[in-house]
Short mmCIF file of C-alpha atoms in Angstrom, two decimals:
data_model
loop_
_atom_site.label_atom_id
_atom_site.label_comp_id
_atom_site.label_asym_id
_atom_site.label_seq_id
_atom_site.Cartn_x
_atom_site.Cartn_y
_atom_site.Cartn_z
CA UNK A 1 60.10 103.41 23.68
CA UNK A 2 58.54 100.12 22.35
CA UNK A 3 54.82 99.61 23.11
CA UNK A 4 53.28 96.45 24.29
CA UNK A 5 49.72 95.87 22.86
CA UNK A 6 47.80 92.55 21.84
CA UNK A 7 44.60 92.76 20.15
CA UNK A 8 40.66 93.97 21.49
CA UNK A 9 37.99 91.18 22.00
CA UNK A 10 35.54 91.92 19.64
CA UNK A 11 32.75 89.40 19.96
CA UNK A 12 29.52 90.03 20.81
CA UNK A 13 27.49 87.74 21.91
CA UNK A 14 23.81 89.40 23.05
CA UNK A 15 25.22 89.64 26.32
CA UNK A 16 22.59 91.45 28.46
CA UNK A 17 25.49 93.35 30.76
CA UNK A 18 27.23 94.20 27.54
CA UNK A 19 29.40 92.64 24.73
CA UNK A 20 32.35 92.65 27.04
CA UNK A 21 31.35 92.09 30.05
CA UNK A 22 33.04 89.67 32.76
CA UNK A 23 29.85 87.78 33.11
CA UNK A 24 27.11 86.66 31.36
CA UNK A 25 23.97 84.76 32.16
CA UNK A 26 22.90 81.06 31.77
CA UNK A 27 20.89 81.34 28.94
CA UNK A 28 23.16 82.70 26.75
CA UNK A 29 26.00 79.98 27.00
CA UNK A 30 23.76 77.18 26.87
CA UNK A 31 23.50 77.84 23.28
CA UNK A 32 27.46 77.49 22.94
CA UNK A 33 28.88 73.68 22.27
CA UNK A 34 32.14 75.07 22.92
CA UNK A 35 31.00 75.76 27.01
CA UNK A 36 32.39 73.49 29.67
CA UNK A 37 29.27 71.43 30.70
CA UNK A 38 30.95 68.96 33.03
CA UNK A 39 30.58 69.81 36.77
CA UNK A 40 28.07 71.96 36.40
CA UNK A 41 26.72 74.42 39.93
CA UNK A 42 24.40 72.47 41.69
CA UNK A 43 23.12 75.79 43.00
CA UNK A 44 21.32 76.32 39.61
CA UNK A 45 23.75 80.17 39.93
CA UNK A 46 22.50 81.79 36.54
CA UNK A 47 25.71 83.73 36.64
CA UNK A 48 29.05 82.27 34.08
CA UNK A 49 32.14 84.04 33.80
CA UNK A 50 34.29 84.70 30.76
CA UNK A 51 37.57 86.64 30.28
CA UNK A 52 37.69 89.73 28.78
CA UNK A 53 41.70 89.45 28.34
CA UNK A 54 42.63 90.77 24.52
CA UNK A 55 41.11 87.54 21.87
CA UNK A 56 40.57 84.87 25.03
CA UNK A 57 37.22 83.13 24.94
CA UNK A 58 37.76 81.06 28.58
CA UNK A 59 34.52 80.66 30.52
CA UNK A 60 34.10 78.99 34.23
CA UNK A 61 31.63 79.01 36.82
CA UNK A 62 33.23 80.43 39.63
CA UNK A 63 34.85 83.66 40.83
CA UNK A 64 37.97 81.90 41.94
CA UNK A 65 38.77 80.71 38.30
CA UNK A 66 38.09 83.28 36.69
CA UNK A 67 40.82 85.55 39.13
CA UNK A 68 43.23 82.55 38.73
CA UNK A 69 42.91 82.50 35.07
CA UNK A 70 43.68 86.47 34.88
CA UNK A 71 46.67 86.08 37.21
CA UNK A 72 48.17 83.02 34.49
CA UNK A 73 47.73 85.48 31.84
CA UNK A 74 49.78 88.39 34.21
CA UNK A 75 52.29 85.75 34.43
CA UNK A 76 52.56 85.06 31.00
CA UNK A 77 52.90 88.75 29.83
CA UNK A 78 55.81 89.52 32.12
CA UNK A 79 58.10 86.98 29.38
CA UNK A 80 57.44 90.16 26.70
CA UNK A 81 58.70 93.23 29.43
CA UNK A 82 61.47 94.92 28.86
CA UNK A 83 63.00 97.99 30.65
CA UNK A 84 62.13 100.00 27.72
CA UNK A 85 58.02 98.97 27.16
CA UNK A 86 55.18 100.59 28.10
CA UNK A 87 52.68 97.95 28.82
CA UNK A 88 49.00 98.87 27.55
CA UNK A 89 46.08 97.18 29.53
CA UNK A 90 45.35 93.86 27.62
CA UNK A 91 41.65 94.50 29.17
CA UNK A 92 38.71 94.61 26.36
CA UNK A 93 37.82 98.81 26.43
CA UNK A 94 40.62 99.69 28.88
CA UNK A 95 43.88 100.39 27.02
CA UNK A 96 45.42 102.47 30.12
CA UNK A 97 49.05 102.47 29.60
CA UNK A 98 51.38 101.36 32.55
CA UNK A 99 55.29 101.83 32.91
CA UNK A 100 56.61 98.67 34.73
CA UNK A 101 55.14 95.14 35.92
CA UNK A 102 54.22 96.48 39.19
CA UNK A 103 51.64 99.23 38.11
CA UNK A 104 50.20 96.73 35.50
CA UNK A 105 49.92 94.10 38.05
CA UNK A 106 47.79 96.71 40.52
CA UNK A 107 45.93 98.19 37.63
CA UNK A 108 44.71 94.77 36.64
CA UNK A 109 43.54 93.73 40.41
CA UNK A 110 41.46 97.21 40.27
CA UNK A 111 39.37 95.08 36.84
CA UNK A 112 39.24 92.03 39.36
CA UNK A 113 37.85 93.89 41.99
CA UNK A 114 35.37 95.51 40.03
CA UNK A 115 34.49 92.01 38.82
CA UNK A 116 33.85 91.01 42.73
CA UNK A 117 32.16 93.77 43.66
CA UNK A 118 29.89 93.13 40.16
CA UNK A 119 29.29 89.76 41.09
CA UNK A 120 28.34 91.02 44.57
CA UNK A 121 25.36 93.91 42.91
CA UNK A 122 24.35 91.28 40.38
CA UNK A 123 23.83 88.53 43.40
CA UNK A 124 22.03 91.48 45.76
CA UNK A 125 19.50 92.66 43.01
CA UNK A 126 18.72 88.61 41.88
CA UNK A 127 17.77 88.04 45.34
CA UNK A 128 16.57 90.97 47.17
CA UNK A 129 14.86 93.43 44.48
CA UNK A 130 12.43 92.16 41.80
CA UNK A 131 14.56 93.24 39.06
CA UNK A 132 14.59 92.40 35.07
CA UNK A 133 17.61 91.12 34.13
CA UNK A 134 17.47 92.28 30.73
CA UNK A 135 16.84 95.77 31.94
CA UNK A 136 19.58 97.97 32.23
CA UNK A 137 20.63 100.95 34.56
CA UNK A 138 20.51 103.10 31.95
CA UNK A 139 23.95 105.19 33.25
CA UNK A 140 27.20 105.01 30.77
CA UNK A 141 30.26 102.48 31.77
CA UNK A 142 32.39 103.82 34.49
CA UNK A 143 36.30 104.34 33.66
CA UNK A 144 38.64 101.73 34.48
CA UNK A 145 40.23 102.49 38.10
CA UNK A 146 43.85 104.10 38.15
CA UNK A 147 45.85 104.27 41.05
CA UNK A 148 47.84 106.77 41.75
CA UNK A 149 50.40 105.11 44.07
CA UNK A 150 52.40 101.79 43.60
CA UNK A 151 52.12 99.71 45.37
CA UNK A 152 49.22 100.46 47.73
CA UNK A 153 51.11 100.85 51.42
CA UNK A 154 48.90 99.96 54.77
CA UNK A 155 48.91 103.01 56.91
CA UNK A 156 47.36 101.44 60.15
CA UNK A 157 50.16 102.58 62.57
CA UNK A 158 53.06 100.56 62.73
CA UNK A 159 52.50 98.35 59.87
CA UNK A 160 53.91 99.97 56.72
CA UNK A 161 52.94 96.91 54.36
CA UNK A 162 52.91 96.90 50.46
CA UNK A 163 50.90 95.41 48.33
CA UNK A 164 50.11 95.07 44.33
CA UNK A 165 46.87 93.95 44.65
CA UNK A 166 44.33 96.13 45.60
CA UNK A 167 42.22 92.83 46.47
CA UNK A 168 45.31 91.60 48.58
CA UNK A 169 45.10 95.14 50.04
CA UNK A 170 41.87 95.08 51.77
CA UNK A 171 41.74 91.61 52.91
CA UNK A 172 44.93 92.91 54.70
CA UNK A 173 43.11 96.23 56.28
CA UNK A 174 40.05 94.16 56.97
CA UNK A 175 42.52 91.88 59.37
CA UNK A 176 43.25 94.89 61.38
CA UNK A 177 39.76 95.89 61.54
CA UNK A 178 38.38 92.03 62.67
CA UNK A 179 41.60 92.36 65.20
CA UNK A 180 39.29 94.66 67.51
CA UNK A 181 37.27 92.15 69.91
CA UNK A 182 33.24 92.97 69.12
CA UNK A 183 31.21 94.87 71.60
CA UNK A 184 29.31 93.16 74.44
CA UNK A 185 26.39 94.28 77.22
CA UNK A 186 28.30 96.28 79.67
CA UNK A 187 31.32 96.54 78.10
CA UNK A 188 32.48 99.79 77.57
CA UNK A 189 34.96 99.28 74.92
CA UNK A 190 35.66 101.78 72.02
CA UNK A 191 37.17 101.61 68.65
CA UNK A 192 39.93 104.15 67.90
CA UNK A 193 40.71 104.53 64.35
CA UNK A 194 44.89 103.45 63.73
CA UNK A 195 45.04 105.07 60.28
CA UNK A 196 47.89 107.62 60.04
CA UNK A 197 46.47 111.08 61.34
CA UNK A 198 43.08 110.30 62.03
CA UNK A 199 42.06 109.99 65.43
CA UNK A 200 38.07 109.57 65.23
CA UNK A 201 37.26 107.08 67.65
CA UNK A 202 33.63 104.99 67.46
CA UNK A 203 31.35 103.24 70.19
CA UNK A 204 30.09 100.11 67.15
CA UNK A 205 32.53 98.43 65.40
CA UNK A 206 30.16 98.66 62.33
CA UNK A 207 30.24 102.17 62.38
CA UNK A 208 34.06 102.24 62.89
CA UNK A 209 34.56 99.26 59.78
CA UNK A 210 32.75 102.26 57.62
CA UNK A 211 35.33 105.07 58.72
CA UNK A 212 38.14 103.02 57.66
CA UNK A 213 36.60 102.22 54.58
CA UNK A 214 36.49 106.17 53.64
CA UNK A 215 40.96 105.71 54.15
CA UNK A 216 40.86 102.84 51.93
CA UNK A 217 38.04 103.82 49.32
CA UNK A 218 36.65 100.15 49.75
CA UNK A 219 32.93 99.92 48.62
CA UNK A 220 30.58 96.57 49.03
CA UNK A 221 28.92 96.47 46.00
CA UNK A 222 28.31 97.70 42.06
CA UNK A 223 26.39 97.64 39.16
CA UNK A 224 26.44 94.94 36.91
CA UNK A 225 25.58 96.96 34.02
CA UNK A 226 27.79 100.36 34.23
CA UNK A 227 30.04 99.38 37.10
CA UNK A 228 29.01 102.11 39.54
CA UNK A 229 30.54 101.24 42.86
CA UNK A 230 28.29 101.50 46.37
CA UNK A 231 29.41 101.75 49.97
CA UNK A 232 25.69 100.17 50.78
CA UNK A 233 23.64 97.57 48.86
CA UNK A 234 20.48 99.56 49.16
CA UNK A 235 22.16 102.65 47.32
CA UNK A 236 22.78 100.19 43.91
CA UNK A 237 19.14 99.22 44.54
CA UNK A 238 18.42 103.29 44.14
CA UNK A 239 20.71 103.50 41.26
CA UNK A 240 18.56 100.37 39.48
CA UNK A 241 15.49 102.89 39.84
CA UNK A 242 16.80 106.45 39.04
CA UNK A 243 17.06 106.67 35.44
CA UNK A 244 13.70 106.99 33.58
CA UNK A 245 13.76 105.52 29.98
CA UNK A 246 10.01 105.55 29.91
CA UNK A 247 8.17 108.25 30.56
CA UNK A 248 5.36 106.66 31.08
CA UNK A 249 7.19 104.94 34.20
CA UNK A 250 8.13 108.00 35.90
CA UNK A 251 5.47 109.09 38.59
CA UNK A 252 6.96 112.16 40.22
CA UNK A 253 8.69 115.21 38.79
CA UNK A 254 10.77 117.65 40.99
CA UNK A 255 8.98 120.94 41.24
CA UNK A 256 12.41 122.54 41.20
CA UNK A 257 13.93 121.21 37.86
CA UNK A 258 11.46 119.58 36.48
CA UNK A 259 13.43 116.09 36.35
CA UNK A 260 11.28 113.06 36.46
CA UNK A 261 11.73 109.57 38.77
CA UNK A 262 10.41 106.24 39.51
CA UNK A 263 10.89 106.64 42.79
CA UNK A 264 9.62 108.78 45.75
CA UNK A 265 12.38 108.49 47.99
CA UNK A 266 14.75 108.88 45.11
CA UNK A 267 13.16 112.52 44.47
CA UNK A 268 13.11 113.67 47.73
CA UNK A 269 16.89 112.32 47.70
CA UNK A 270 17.28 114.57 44.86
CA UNK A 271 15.41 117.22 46.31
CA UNK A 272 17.53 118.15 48.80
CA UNK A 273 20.16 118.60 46.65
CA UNK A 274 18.65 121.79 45.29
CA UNK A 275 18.75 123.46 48.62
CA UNK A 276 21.84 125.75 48.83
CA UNK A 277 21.72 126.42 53.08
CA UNK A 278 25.48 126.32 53.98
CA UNK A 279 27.18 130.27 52.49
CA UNK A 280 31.47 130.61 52.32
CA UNK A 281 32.04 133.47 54.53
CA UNK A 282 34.71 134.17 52.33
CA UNK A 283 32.87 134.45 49.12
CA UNK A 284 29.11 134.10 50.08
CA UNK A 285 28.61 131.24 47.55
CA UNK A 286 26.40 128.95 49.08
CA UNK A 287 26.76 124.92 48.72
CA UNK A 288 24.23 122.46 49.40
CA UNK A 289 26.24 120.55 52.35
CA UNK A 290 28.47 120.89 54.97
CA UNK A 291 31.12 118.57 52.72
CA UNK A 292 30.56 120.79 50.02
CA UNK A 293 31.22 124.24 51.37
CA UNK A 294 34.65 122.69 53.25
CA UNK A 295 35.71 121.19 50.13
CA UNK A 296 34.98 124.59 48.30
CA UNK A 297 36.84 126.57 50.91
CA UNK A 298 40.17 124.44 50.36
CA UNK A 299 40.21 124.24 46.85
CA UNK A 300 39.16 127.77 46.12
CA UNK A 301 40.16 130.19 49.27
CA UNK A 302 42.81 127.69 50.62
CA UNK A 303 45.83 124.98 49.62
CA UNK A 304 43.88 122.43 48.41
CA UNK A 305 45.54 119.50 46.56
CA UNK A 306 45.56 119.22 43.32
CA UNK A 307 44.73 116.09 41.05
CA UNK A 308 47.59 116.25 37.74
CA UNK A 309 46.28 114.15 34.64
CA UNK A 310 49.50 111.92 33.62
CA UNK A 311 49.19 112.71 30.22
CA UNK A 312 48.19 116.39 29.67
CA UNK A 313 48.64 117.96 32.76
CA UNK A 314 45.78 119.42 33.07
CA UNK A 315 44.12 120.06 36.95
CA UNK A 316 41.34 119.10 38.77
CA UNK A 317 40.20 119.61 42.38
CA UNK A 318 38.85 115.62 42.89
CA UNK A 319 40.17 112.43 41.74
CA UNK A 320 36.69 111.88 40.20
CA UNK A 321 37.14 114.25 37.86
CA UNK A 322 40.42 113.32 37.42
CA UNK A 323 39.94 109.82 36.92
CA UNK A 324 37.00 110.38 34.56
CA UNK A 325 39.45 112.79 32.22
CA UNK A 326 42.35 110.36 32.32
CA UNK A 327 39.88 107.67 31.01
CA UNK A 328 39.50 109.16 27.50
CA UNK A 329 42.76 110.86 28.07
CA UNK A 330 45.88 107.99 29.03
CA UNK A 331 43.69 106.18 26.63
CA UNK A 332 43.89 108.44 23.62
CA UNK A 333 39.82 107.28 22.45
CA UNK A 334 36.89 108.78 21.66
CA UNK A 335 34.14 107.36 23.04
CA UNK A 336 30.92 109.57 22.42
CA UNK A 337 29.61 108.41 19.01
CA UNK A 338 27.20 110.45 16.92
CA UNK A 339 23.93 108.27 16.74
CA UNK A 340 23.54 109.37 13.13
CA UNK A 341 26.84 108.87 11.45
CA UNK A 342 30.19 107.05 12.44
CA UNK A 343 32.04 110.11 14.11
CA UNK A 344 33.46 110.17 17.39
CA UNK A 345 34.28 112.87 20.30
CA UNK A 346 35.87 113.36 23.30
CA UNK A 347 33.36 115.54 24.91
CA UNK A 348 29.46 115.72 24.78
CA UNK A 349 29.83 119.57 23.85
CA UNK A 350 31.71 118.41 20.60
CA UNK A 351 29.32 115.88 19.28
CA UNK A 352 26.66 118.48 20.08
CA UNK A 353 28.72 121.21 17.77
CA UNK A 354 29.26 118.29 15.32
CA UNK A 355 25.40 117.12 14.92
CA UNK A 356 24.38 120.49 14.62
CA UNK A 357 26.52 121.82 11.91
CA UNK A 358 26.67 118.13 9.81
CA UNK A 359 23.16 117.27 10.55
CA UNK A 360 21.69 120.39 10.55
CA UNK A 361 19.37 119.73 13.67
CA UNK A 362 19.51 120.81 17.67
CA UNK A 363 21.21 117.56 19.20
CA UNK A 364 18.81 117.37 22.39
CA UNK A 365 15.93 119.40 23.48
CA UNK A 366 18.14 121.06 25.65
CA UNK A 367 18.19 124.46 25.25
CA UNK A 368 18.91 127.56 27.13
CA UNK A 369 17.17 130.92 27.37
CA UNK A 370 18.21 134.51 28.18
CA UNK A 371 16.22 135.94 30.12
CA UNK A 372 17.19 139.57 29.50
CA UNK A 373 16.64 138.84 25.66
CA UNK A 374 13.41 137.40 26.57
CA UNK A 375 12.11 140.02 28.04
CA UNK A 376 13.28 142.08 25.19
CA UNK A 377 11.78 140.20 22.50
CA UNK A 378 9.24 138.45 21.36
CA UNK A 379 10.59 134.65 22.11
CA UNK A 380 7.44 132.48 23.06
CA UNK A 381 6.83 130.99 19.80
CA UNK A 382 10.49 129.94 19.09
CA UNK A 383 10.82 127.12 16.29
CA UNK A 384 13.52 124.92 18.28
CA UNK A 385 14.32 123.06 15.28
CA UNK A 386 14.96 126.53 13.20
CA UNK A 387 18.28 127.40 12.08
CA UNK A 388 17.87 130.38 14.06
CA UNK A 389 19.10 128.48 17.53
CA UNK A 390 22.48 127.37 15.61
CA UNK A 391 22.70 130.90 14.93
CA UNK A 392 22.42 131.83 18.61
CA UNK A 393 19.03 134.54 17.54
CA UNK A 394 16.26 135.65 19.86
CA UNK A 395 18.42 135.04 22.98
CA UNK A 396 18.49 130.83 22.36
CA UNK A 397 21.63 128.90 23.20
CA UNK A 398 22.39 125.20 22.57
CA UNK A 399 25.32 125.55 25.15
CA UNK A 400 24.87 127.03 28.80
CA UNK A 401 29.06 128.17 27.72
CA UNK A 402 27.79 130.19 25.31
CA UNK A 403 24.98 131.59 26.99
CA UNK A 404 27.21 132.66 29.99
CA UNK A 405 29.44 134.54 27.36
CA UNK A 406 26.53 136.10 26.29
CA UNK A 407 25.31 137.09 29.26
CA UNK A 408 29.26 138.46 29.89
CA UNK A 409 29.85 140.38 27.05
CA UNK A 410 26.53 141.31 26.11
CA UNK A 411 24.78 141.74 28.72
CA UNK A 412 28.05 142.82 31.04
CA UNK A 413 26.25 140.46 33.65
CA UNK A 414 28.41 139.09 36.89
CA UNK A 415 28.04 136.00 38.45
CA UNK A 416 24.83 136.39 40.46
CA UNK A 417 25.89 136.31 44.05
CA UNK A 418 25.87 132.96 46.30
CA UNK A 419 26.65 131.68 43.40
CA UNK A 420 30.92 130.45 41.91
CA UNK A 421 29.86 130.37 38.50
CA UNK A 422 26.65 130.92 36.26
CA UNK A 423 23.90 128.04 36.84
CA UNK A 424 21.16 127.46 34.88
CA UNK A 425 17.86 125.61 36.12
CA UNK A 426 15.66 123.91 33.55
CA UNK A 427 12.01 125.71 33.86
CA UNK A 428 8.52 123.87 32.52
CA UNK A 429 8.88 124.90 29.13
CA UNK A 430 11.81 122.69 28.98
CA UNK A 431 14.15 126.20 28.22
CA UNK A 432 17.01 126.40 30.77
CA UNK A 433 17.01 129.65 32.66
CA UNK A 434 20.06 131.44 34.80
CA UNK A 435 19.38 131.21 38.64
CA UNK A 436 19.66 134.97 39.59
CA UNK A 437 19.32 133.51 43.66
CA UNK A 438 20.37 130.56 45.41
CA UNK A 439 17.30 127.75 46.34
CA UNK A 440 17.28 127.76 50.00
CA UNK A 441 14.71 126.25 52.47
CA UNK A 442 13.83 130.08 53.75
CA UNK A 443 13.00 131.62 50.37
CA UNK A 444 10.86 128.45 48.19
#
């Protein structure tokens, strides 16, 4: 089986979203002669799009050229598709492979979208937040969507239609959902939801245009930066504010795991996170929400479906996780680099093992701690940068896997009830600990 695959676009071009990003801003492309300076926006938009389709260098100025221009290349690659190809994702950084016309076409409206809902963040933080362009989110790139049905079908009751574009695709539901007649004084109208098996019914269309939205997996907004996609503006102006790259920026710490934000609300976000108040009566784990504990139940005491990856077969209990595997995995890269030498990994646990045994040095400061061991001995004055921690001695672990296999065979330690697994809760001393009890509202 022949494989269809053009060449990466490697240019970078001090792009502040990113070398190969969809967009760039004004400044930069000034500089170019090469940039298309007739008709330029009389709205004095900052924002100029460029593809990112294998070794093209087309710019424009508005969102609907830039999606034509992406469907002319579509059309064009059809002329090399045979029965027999696999067509890889001519994308910069994607590489997904696809097995006919039809997935490629939907895989390459799920880049589009992102590039709407992009445009969307990038236009909400310019205008609403004071917000440095130049200064990123801080998270890692998001994985390239993959659908897991072609084409996309409409399952509002009695309609049945197909589509390979996902953009196509919600412009389509969003008809059905503008269909319903908007609420007035005195009217008593309510908005039943049409989607196959779901009966929820709402008294504000708002509310009941967010419902569908959970069938459809629609979202208003993301990041320019990573692509992190939002259901709500004001959760990608959170996201903007949660990572700390400064210390010196961060003005509240969570008493519980010591992790640092910019942001009050964001920490008492966080916060409640920690609290573990809903318990399996099955088990007696205990989950920090409602959602949680039901989606525990099915996957672990019940039927729950099960997400395949394409490629290795391997299971997961969310399309998340899923999705976030098949990224590295349909694609065949490795995408963690060491930031001392060129290697590459897979996993973060592998570049950890790797920079410890070639570089002779603890990759982060994260490290855990028996406790049993540190009763035991003498462990207060540890040298963290001592080949004693690669070595695993005085009860020091650079992975919480190895410290639960320790704790295991050693120790002959179970799984600490309310709990599925071992967890491990980083203490002041920056050593993480195990949780021997669950964090709940009626015993902090």
């Amino acid at each position: 089986m022949t494989t269809i695959n053009l060449f990466d676009n490697t240019s970078n071009d001090g792009n502040p979203f990113g070398p190969h990003s969809w967009y760039t801003l004004k400044q930069i492309y000034e500089l170019l002669d090469d940039f298309p300076k007739q008709n330029p926006p009389s709205t004095g938009n900052l924002f100029y799009f460029k593809c990112q389709w294998h070794s093209c260098a087309y710019q424009c100025y508005t969102e609907n050229e830039i999606l034509h221009h992406v469907e002319e290349h579509c059309k064009a690659i059809e002329n090399h598709i045979s029965s027999l190809s696999l067509i890889v994702c001519q994308i910069y950084g994607c590489r997904v492979q696809l097995k006919s016309v039809y997935e490629f076409k939907l895989h390459i409206s799920y880049h589009l979208y992102l590039l709407k809902l992009q445009y969307v963040g990038y236009k909400y933080l310019s205008e609403k937040v004071k917000w440095d362009f130049f200064d990123e989110c801080g998270f890692i790139k998001q994985p390239s969507e993959v659908s897991d049905e072609c084409p996309l079908i409409c399952r509002w009751r009695g309609c049945k239609e197909t589509f390979y574009s996902v953009i196509e695709f919600y412009t389509h539901v969003d008809k059905h959902i503008n269909s319903y007649p908007r609420k007035r004084k005195n009217n008593n109208i309510t908005y039943q939801c049409q989607w196959n098996d779901c009966i929820e019914v709402y008294d504000e269309k708002f509310n009941f245009g967010k419902h569908v939205n959970t069938h459809t997996l629609s979202k208003k907004c993301a990041c320019p930066y990573c692509g992190e996609r939002f259901l709500e503006s004001t959760r990608l102006r959170d996201h903007m504010n949660r990572k700390v790259k400064n210390e010196n920026d961060a003005k509240y710490t969570c008493d519980y795991c010591c992790k640092k934000f910019k942001d009050k609300q964001i920490l008492e976000s966080h916060s409640k996170r920690h609290y573990k108040d809903y318990e399996c009566l099955i088990c007696h784990a205990k989950m920090s929400c409602p959602s949680t504990l039901a989606r525990h139940v099915s996957n672990v005491h019940g039927d729950g479906e099960e997400y395949k990856c394409r490629r290795c077969n391997k299971k997961y209990y969310t399309k998340t996780s899923l999705k976030g595997h098949e990224e590295l995995c349909l694609s065949g890269e490795k995408e963690i680099k060491c930031p001392e030498c060129p290697a590459k990994f897979e996993y973060l646990p592998s570049l950890k093992r790797h920079f410890t045994s070639a570089h002779q040095k603890p990759f982060t400061t994260d490290l855990y701690m028996c406790h049993i061991c540190e009763v035991e001995k003498d462990t207060k004055n540890i040298d963290t940068s001592s080949k004693d921690v690669k070595k695993n001695k005085n009860g020091v672990f650079l992975f919480s896997n190895a410290l639960s296999t320790h704790l295991k065979d050693v120790h002959k330690l179970n799984v600490p009830k309310g709990f599925v697994r071992f967890n491990y809760r980083k203490c002041p001393d920056t050593f993480f600990r195990l949780e021997l009890t669950p964090h709940c509202r009626g015993n902090n």
